[in-house]
XYZ file of C-alpha atoms in Angstrom:
338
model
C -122.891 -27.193 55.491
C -125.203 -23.934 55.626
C -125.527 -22.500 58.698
C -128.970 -22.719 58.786
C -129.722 -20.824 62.058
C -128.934 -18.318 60.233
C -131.876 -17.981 58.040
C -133.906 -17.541 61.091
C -131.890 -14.291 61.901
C -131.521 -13.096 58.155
C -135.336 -13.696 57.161
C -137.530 -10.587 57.308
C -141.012 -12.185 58.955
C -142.588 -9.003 59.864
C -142.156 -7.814 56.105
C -143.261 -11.869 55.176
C -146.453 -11.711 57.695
C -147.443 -8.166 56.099
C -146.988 -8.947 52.358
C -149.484 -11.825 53.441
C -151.355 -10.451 55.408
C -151.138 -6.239 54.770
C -154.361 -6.607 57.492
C -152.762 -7.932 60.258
C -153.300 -6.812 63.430
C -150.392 -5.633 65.919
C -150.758 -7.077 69.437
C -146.737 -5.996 71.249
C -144.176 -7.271 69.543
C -146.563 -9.607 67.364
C -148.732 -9.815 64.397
C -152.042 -11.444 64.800
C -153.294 -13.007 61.494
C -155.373 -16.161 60.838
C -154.027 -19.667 61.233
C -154.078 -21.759 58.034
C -154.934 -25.454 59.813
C -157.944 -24.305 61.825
C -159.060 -21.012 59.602
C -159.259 -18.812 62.908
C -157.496 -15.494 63.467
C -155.513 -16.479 66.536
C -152.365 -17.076 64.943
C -149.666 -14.917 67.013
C -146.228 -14.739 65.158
C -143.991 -13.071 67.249
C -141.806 -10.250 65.425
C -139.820 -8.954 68.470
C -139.144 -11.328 71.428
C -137.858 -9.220 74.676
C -134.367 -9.477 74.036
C -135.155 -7.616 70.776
C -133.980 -10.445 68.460
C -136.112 -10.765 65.919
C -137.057 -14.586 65.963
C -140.028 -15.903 63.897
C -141.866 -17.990 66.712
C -145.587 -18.816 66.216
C -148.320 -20.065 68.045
C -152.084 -20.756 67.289
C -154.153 -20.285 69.988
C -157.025 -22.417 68.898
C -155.655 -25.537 67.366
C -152.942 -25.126 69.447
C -149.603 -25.784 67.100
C -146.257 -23.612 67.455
C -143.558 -23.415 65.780
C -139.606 -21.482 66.369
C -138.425 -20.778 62.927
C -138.896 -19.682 59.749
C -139.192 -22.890 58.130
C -142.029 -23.822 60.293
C -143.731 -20.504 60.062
C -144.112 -20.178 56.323
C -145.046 -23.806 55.725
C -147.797 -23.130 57.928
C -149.186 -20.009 56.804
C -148.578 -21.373 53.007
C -149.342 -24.466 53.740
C -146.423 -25.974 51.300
C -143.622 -28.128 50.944
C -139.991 -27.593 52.460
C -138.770 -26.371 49.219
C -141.658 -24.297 48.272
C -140.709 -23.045 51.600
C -137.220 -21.989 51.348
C -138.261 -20.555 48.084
C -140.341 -18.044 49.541
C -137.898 -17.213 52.492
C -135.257 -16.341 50.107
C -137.416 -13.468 48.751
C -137.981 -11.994 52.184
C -134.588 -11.625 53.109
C -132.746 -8.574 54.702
C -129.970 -7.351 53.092
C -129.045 -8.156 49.727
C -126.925 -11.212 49.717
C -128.720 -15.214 48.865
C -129.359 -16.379 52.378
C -130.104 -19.654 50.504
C -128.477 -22.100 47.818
C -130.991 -24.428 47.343
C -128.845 -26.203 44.950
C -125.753 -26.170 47.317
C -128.523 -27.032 50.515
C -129.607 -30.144 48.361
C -126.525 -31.436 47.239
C -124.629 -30.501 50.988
C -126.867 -33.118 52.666
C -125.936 -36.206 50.035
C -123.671 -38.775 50.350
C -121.050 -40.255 47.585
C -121.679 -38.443 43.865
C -123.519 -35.469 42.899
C -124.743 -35.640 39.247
C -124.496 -32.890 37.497
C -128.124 -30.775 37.339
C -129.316 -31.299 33.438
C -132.525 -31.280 31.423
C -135.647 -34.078 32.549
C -134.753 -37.376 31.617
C -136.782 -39.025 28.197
C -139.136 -41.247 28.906
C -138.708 -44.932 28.412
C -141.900 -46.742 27.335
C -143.169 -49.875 28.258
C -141.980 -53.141 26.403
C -143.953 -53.838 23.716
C -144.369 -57.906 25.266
C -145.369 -56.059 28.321
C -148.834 -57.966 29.690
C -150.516 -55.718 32.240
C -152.615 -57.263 35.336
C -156.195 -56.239 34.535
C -158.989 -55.547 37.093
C -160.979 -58.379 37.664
C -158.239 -60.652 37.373
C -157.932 -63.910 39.361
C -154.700 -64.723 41.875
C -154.627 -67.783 39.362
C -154.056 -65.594 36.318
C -150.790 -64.080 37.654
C -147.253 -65.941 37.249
C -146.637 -67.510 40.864
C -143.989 -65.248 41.364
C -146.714 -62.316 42.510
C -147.803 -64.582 44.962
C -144.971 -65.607 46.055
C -143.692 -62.045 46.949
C -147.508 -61.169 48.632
C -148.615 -59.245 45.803
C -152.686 -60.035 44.963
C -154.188 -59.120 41.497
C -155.523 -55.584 43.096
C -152.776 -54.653 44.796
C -151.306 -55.557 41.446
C -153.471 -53.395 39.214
C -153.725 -50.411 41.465
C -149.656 -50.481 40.741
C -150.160 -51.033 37.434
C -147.788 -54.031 37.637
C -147.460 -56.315 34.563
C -145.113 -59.176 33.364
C -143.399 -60.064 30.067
C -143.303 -63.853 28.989
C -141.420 -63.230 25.674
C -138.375 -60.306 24.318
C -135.747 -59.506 26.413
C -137.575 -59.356 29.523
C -138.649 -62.693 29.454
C -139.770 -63.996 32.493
C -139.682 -60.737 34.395
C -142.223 -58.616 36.901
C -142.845 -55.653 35.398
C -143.032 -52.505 37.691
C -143.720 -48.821 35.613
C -142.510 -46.233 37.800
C -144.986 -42.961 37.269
C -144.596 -39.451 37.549
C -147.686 -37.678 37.063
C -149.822 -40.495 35.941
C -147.380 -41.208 32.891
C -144.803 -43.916 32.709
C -141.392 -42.792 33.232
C -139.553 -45.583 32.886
C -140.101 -49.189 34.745
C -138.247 -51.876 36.889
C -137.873 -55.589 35.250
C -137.691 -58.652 38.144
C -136.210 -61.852 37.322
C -139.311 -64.331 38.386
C -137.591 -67.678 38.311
C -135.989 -68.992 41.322
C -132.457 -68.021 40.575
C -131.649 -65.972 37.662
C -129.087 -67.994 34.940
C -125.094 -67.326 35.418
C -124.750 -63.922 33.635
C -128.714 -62.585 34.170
C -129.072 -60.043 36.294
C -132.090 -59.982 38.888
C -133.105 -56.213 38.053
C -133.261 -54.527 34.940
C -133.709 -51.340 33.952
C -134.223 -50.472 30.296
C -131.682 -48.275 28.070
C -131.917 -44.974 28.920
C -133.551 -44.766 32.012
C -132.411 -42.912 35.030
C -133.658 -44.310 38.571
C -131.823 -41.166 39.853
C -134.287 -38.607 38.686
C -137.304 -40.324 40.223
C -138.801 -41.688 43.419
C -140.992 -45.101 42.750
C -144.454 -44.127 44.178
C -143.987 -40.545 45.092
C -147.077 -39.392 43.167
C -148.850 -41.233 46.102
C -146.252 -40.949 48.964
C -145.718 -37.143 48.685
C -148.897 -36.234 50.671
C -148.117 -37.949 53.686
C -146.830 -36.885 56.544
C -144.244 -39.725 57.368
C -142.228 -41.186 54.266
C -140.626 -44.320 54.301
C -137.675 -44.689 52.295
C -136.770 -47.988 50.860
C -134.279 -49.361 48.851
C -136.527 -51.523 45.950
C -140.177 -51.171 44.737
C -141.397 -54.099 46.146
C -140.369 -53.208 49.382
C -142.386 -50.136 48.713
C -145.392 -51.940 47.094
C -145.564 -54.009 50.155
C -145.615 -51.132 52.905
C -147.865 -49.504 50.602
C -148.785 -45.408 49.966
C -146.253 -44.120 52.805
C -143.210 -45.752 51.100
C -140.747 -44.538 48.328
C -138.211 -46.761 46.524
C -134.276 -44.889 46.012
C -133.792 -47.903 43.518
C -130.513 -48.737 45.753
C -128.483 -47.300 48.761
C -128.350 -43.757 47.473
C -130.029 -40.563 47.667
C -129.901 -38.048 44.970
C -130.095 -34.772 44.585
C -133.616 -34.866 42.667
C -134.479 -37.411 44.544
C -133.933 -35.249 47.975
C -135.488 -32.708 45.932
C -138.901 -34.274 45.617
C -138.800 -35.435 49.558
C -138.451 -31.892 50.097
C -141.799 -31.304 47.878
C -143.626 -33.201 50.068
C -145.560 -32.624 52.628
C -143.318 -34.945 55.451
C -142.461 -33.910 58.187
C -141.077 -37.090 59.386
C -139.167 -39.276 57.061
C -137.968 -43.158 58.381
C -135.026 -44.239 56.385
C -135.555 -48.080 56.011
C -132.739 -49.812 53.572
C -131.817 -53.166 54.015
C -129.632 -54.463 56.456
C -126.039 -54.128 54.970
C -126.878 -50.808 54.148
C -127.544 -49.325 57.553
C -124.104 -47.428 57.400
C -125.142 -45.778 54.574
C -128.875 -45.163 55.683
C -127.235 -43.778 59.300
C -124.719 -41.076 57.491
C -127.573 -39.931 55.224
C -129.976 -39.804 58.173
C -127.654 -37.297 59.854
C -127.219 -34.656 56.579
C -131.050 -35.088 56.617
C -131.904 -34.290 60.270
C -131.920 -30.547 59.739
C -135.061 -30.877 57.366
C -137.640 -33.763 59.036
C -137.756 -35.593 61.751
C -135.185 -38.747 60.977
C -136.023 -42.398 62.072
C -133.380 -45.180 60.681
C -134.935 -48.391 60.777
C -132.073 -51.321 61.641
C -133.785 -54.897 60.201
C -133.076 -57.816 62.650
C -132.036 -59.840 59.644
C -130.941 -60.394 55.990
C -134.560 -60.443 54.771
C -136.039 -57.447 52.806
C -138.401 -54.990 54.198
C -141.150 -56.789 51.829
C -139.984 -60.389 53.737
C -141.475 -59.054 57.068
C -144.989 -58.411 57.853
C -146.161 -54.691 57.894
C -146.606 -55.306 62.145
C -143.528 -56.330 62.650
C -142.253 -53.436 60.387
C -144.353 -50.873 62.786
C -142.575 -52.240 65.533
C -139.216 -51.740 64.751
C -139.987 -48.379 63.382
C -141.572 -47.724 67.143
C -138.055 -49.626 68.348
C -136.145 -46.424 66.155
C -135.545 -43.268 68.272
C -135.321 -39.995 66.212
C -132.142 -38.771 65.485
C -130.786 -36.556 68.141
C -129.924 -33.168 66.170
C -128.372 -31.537 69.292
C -124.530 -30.862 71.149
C -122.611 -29.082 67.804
C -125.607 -29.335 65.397
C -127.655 -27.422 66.776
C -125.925 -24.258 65.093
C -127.403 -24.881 62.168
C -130.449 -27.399 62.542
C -133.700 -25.933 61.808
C -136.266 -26.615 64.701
C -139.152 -28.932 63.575
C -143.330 -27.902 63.840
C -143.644 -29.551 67.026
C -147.726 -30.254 67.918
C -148.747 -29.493 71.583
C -151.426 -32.285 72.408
């Protein structure tokens, strides 16, 4: 792992604060300069605390947030993403040597594989059988299967959701997974009761690659809290907060677009015999949000339960303690005064 800490004591904020802000006024050992939230100049970022370590705390005095670190301090003075972030401190470093390998900080915080970092993915279109829900549509003009898994003819069209009733994907929900507004690839349920010896219940046409993309991030990414889910109806059914992993993994570009959003606080929620797997990647993630793991009581799905009973367990999920031995390299999290 990076030592992390250490980009608080290698990063160059009075140089950072000036480049920004070459107007800045000098007030002791800070820089006064205005706050990005509330658009007043009462944004102290202190360059020299009394020990003479230079430490990038912050503090607006109107709307009232702080922050410790670097991390916090440029996201809120840019107003960006993590990554956007740790793109910028890199530049303002002291000294000549990388402070950060964002590469080597994504792929240090994943679990099993790493795939190796290539070219976009092609797009996989549609199937040509593929019968979209259209708006206007009656509950009584969808397969029973939509109903049966909660999912109405709007809810249906704002997700662009379709079906196939002939071709290969006979008799499968059809879920396009977008990036951008365009169809990257898409997700094919099996809508009978029990798929035939052999079929598989998801299918994923040739060629795609689940691992490049986040189902629903176009909407998700702009939230503050980001639930993570293992399938896209679990997502469809918690609706614009949640993104779909497509399994019990994380990778890299996938931890790479979390870190382009704008969460701050991301609840890990696979299903049940996955919480192993959803507690050791909520640990290599607790340096970067705030981390909530979600246990289920039971076998269902996350899209069994109803959204209340989904609140409450999240409520029921403490935040991961990042102290004791982590805390030489966890980066301290924009905490908001009330």
């Amino acid at each position: 792992m990076l030592n992390l800490r250490a980009i608080d004591r290698a990063f160059d904020a009075e140089r950072y604060v000036l480049h920004v802000f070459p107007d800045a006024q000098r007030s002791g050992g800070n820089l006064v300069v205005t706050c990005a939230h509330c658009d007043k100049a009462k944004l102290w970022v202190l360059i020299v605390d009394r020990d003479d370590i230079r430490s990038p705390a912050w503090q607006c005095f109107f709307c009232g947030d702080s922050g410790r670190t670097a991390l916090s301090l440029v996201r809120r003075i840019e107003d960006c993403d993590t990554f956007a972030a740790l793109e910028l401190i890199t530049k303002f470093q002291k000294g000549n040597e990388p402070i950060i390998d964002l590469r080597r900080l994504v792929e240090d915080r994943l679990i099993g594989e790493i795939e190796v970092w290539s070219a976009d993915a092609n797009r996989v279109p549609l199937p040509d059988e593929f019968i979209k829900v259209q708006q206007g549509m009656k509950r009584s003009d969808l397969p029973s299967y939509f109903t049966k898994r909660g999912i109405g003819p709007k809810k249906a069209h704002r997700y662009g959701l379709g079906w196939c009733d002939d071709g290969y994907f006979k008799n499968r929900l059809v879920v396009p997974v977008m990036k951008e507004g365009e169809v990257e690839f898409f997700v094919a349920r099996y809508m009978k009761a029990k798929p035939p010896k052999g079929v598989k219940k998801t299918l994923y046409p040739k060629g795609a690659k689940p691992g490049r993309h986040l189902f629903n991030y176009d909407r998700a990414r702009y939230c503050e809290t980001i639930r993570v889910v293992e399938g896209v109806l679990d997502a469809i059914h918690i609706g614009k907060s949640a993104v779909a992993t497509f399994g019990t993994s994380l990778s890299q570009y996938q931890l790479e677009l979390l870190m382009r959003s704008a969460a701050r606080e991301i609840i890990i929620m696979w299903d049940r015999d996955a919480i192993d797997k959803a507690k050791a990647l909520a640990d290599r993630l607790a340096d970067l949000w705030t981390i909530r793991v979600v246990e289920l009581p039971d076998a269902r799905d996350p899209d069994e339960h109803t959204l209340a009973d989904l609140k409450m367990f999240e409520q029921q999920s403490p935040a991961l303690d990042t102290s004791g031995a982590r805390r030489s390299y966890v980066i301290s999290r924009l905490e908001r005064q009330n």
